[in-house]
PDB file of C-alpha atoms and ligand atoms in Angstrom:
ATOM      1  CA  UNK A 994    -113.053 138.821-106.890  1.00 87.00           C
ATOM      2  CA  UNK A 995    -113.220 136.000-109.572  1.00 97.00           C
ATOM      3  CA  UNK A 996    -116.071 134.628-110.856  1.00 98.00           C
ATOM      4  CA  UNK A 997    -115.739 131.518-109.174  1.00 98.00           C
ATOM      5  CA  UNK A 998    -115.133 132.817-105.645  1.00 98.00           C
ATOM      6  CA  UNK A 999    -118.764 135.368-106.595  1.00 98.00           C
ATOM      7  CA  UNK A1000    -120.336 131.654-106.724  1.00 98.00           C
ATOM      8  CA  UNK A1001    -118.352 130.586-103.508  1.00 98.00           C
ATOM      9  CA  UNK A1002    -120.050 133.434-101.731  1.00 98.00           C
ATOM     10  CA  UNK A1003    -123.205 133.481-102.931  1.00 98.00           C
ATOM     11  CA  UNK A1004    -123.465 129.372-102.128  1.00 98.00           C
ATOM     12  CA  UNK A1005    -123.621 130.563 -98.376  1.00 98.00           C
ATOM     13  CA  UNK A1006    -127.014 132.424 -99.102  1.00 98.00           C
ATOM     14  CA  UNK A1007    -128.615 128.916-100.417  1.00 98.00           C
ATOM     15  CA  UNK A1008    -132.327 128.098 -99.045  1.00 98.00           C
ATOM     16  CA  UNK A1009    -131.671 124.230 -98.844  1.00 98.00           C
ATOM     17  CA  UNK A1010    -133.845 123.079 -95.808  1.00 98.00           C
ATOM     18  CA  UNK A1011    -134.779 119.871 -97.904  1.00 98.00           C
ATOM     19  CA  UNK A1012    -131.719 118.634 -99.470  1.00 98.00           C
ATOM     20  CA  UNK A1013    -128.885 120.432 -97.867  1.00 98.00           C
ATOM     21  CA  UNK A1014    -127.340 120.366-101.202  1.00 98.00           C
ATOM     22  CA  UNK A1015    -125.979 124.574-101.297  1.00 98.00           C
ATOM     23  CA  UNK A1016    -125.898 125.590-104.389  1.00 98.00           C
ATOM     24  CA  UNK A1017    -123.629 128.447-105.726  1.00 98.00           C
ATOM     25  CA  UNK A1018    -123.764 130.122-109.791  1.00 98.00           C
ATOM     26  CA  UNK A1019    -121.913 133.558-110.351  1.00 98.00           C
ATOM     27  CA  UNK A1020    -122.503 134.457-114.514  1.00 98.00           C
ATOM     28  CA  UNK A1021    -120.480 137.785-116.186  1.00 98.00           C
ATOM     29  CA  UNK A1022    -122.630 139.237-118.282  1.00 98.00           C
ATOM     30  CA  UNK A1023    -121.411 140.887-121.936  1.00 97.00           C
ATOM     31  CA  UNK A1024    -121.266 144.515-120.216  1.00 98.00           C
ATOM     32  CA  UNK A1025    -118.644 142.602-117.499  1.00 98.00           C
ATOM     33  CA  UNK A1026    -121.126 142.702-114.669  1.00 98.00           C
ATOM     34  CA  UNK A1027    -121.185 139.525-112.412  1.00 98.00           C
ATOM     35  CA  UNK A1028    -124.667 138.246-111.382  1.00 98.00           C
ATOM     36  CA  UNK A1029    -125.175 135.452-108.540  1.00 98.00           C
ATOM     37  CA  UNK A1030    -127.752 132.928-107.879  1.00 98.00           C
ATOM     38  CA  UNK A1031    -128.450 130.332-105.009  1.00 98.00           C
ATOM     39  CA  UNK A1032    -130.645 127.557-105.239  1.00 98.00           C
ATOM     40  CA  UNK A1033    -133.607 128.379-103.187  1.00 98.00           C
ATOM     41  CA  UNK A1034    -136.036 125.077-102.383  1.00 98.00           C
ATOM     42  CA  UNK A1035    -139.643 124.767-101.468  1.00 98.00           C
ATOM     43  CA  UNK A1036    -141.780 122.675 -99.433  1.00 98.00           C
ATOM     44  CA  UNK A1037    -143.551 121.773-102.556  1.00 98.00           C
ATOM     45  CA  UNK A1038    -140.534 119.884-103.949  1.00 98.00           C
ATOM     46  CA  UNK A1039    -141.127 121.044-107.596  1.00 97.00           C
ATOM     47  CA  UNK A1040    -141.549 124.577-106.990  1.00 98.00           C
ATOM     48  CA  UNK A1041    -137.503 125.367-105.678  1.00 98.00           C
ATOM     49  CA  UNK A1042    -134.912 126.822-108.148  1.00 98.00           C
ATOM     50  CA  UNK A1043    -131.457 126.312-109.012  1.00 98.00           C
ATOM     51  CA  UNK A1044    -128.535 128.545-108.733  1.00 98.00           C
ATOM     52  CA  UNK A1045    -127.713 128.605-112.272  1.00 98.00           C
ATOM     53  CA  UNK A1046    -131.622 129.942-112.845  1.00 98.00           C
ATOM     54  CA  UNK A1047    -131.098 132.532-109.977  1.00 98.00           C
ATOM     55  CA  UNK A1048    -128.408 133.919-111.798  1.00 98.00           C
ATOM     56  CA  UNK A1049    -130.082 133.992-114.954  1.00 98.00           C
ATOM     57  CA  UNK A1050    -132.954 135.341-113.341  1.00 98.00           C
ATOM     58  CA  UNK A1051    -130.522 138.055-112.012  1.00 98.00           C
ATOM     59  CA  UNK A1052    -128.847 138.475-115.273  1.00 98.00           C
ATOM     60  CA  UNK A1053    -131.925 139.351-116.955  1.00 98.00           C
ATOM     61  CA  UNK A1054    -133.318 141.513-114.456  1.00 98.00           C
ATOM     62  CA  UNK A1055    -130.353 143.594-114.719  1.00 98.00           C
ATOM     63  CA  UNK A1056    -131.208 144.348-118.230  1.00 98.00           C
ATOM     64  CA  UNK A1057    -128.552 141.748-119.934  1.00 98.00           C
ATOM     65  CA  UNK A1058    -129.209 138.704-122.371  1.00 98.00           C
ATOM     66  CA  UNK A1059    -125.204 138.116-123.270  1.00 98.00           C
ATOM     67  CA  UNK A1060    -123.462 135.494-120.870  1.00 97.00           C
ATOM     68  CA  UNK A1061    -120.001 135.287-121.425  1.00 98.00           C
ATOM     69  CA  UNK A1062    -119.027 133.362-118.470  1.00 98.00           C
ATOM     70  CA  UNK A1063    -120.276 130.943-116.127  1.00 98.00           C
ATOM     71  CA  UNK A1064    -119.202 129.396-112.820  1.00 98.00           C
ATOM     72  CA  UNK A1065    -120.638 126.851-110.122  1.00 98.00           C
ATOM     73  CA  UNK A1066    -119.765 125.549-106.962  1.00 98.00           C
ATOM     74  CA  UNK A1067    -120.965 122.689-104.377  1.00 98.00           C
ATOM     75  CA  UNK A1068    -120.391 120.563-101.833  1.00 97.00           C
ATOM     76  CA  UNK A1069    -120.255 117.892-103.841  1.00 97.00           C
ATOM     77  CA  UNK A1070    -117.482 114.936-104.695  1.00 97.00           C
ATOM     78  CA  UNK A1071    -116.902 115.878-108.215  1.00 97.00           C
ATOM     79  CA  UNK A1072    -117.314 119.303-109.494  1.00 97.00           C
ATOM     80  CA  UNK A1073    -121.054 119.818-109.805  1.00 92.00           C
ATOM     81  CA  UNK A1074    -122.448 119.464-113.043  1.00 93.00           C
ATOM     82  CA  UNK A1075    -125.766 121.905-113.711  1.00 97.00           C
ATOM     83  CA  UNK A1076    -129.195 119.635-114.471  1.00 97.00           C
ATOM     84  CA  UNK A1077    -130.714 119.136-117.842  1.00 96.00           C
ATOM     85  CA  UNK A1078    -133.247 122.197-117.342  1.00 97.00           C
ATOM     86  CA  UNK A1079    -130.544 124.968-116.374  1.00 97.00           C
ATOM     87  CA  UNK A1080    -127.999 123.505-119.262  1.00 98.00           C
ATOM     88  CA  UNK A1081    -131.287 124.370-121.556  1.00 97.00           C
ATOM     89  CA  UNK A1082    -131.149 127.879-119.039  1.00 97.00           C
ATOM     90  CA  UNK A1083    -127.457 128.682-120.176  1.00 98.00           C
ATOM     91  CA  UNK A1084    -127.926 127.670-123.515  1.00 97.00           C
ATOM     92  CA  UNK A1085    -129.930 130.560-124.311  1.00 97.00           C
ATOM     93  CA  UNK A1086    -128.020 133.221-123.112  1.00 97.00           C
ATOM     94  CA  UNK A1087    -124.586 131.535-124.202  1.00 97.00           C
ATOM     95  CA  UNK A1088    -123.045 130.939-127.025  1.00 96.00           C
ATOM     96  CA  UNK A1089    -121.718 127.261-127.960  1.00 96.00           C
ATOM     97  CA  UNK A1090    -117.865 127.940-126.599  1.00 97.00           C
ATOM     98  CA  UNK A1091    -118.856 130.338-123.728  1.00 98.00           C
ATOM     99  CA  UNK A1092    -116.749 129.249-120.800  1.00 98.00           C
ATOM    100  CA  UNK A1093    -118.473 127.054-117.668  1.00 98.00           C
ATOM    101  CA  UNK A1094    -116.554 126.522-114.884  1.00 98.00           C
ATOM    102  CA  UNK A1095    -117.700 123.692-112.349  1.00 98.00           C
ATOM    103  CA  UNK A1096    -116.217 123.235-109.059  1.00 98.00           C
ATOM    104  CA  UNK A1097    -116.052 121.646-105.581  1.00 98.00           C
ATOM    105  CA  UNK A1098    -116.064 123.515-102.212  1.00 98.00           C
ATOM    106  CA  UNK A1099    -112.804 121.412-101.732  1.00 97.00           C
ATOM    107  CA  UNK A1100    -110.870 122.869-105.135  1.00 96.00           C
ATOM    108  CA  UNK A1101    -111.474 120.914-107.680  1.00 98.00           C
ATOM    109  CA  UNK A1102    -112.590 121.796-110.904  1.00 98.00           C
ATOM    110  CA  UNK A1103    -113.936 121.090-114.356  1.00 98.00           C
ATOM    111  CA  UNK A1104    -114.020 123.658-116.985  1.00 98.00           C
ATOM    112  CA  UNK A1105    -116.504 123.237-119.905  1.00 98.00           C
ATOM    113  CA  UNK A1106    -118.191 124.918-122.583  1.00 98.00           C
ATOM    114  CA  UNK A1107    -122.223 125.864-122.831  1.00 98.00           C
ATOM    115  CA  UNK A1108    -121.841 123.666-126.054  1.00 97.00           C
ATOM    116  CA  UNK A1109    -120.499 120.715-124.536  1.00 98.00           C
ATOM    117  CA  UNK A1110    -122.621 121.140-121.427  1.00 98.00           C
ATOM    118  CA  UNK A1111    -125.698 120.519-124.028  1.00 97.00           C
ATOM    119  CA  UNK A1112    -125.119 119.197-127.741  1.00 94.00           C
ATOM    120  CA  UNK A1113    -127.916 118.885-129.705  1.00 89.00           C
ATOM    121  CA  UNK A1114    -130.138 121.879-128.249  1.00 89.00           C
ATOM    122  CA  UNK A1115    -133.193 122.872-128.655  1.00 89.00           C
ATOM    123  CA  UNK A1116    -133.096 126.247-130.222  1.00 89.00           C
ATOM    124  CA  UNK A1117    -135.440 128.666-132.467  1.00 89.00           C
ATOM    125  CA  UNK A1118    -134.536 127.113-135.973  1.00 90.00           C
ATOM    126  CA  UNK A1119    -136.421 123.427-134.989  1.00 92.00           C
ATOM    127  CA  UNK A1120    -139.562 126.276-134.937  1.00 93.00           C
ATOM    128  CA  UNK A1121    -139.275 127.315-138.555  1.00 92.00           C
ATOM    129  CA  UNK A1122    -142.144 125.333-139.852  1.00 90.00           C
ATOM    130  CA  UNK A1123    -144.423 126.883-136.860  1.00 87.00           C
ATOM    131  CA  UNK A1124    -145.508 129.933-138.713  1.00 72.00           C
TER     132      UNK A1124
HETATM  133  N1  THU B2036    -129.069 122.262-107.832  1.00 93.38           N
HETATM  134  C1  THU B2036    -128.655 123.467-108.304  1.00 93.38           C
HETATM  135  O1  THU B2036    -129.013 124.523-107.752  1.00 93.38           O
HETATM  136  N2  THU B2036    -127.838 123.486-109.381  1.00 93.38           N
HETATM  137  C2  THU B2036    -127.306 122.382-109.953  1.00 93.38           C
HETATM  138  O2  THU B2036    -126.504 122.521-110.870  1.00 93.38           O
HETATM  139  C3  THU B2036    -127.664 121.043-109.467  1.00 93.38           C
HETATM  140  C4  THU B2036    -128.744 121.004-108.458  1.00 93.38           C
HETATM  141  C5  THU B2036    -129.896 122.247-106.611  1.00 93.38           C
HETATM  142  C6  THU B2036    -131.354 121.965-106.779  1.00 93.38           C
HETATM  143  C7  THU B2036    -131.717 121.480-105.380  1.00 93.38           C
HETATM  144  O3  THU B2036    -131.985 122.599-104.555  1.00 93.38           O
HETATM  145  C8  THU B2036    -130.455 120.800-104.885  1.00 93.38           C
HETATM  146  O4  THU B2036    -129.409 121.278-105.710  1.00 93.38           O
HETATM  147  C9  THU B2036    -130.503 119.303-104.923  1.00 93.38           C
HETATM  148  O5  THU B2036    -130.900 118.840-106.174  1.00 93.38           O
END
């Protein structure tokens, strides 16, 4: 199964009384395993959680910290592009060219980088004066 139709699959599992909006991330991590996330909302707006962090949840819990591939899928016009917080998500598990594949339920897609996803990061070295 490709990575992309791991995030098809897993889109079906989404917890989306509120929006509606399913949600599907499939990530292969450094060993080659393929973790999967849905976006699973709350009541208390705030509290719900994106696929992409589901996956990276998943991921981590699974004892890796290497991404080396990401995909997502929605129902969504144009292929779905992750939110600020989860590009901040991948970006710490990824490296700046690690592959990100965005796509729609209807087949089209949009393939990126982690890098391009979020230039300008955030990362450990803006720390070094913290010590
Ligand atoms: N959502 C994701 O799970 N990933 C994205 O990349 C974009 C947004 C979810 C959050 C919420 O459950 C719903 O989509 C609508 O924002």
């Amino acid at each position: 199964m490709s990575l992309l139709d791991a995030a098809r699959a897993v889109r079906e599992m989404a917890y989306v009384p509120y929006s509606r909006f399913k949600v599907g991330a499939a990530i292969r991590g450094a060993s080659g395993a393929v973790y999967r996330g849905c976006n699973v909302e709350n009541v208390a707006y705030p509290e719900g959680t994106c696929a992409e962090a589901g996956a990276i949840a998943a991921m981590v819990a699974g004892g890796e910290t290497e991404l080396i591939e990401v995909a997502v899928i929605a129902d969504s016009p144009s292929p779905v592009p992750p939110c600020g917080g989860c590009r901040q998500k991948l970006a710490e598990f990824g490296r700046h060219d690690t592959p990100v594949l965005l796509a729609t339920t209807e087949g089209a897609t949009l393939a990126t980088t982690v890098g391009e996803l979020l230039p300008g990061r955030f990362d450990a070295g803006h720390m070094a004066k913290a010590e």
